[in-house]
Amino acid sequence: MPRKAANSKVGLLMSLGSSAIAVVRTVKQLRRARGTQDKLTAADTLAGLLPLVTSALLVLRRLRGRSPRSSG
């Protein structure tokens, strides 16, 4: 039975990398919107940033759960 890419460590790292790239792009858009004093675009960009950060944190939690933990 083939493993799902989302459950493999490589798949999780790729997901984290794509989330990081998306966050960087969104932050650039937010800076651009703030520079033009466009409050509606800035608010829209900020609202779009929240799910990206949430997904990155979920991937980090899954990666952390895979690492061996010391029992001490």
Coordinates of C-alpha atoms in Angstrom, one line a residue:
M1 CA 0.0 0.0 0.0
P2 CA 1.6 3.3 -1.0
R3 CA 2.1 6.0 1.6
K4 CA 0.4 9.3 1.3
A5 CA 2.8 12.2 0.5
A6 CA 1.0 14.3 3.1
N7 CA 1.9 11.9 5.9
S8 CA 5.6 11.4 4.9
K9 CA 8.2 13.6 6.4
V10 CA 9.3 14.8 3.0
G11 CA 5.7 15.7 2.2
L12 CA 5.3 17.6 5.5
L13 CA 8.5 19.5 4.8
M14 CA 7.4 20.4 1.3
S15 CA 4.1 21.6 2.7
L16 CA 5.9 23.7 5.3
G17 CA 8.1 25.1 2.6
S18 CA 5.2 26.1 0.4
S19 CA 3.5 27.7 3.4
A20 CA 6.6 29.7 4.2
I21 CA 6.8 30.9 0.6
A22 CA 3.2 31.9 0.6
V23 CA 3.6 33.8 3.9
V24 CA 6.6 35.7 2.5
R25 CA 4.6 36.6 -0.6
T26 CA 1.6 37.7 1.4
V27 CA 3.8 39.9 3.7
K28 CA 5.2 41.6 0.6
Q29 CA 1.7 42.2 -0.6
L30 CA 0.7 43.6 2.8
R31 CA 3.7 46.0 2.8
R32 CA 2.8 47.1 -0.7
A33 CA -0.8 47.8 0.3
R34 CA 0.2 49.7 3.4
G35 CA 2.6 51.8 1.3
T36 CA -0.2 52.8 -1.0
Q37 CA -2.5 53.6 2.0
D38 CA -5.1 51.1 0.6
K39 CA -6.7 49.9 3.8
L40 CA -9.2 47.5 2.1
T41 CA -6.4 45.6 0.3
A42 CA -4.3 45.6 3.5
A43 CA -7.2 44.1 5.4
D44 CA -7.9 41.5 2.7
T45 CA -4.2 40.5 2.6
L46 CA -4.1 40.2 6.4
A47 CA -7.2 38.0 6.4
G48 CA -5.5 35.8 3.8
L49 CA -2.4 35.5 5.9
L50 CA -4.1 33.9 8.9
P51 CA -4.9 30.6 7.2
L52 CA -1.4 30.4 5.9
V53 CA 0.1 30.8 9.3
T54 CA -2.4 28.3 10.8
S55 CA -1.5 25.7 8.2
A56 CA 2.2 26.2 8.8
L57 CA 1.8 25.7 12.5
L58 CA -0.3 22.6 12.0
V59 CA 2.5 21.1 9.8
L60 CA 5.1 22.0 12.4
R61 CA 3.0 20.3 15.1
R62 CA 2.7 17.1 12.9
L63 CA 6.5 17.2 12.3
R64 CA 7.2 17.6 16.0
G65 CA 4.9 14.7 16.8
R66 CA 7.0 12.5 14.5
S67 CA 10.3 13.2 16.3
P68 CA 11.3 10.8 19.0
R69 CA 10.7 12.1 22.5
S70 CA 12.9 11.5 25.5
S71 CA 11.0 9.9 28.4
G72 CA 13.0 11.8 31.0

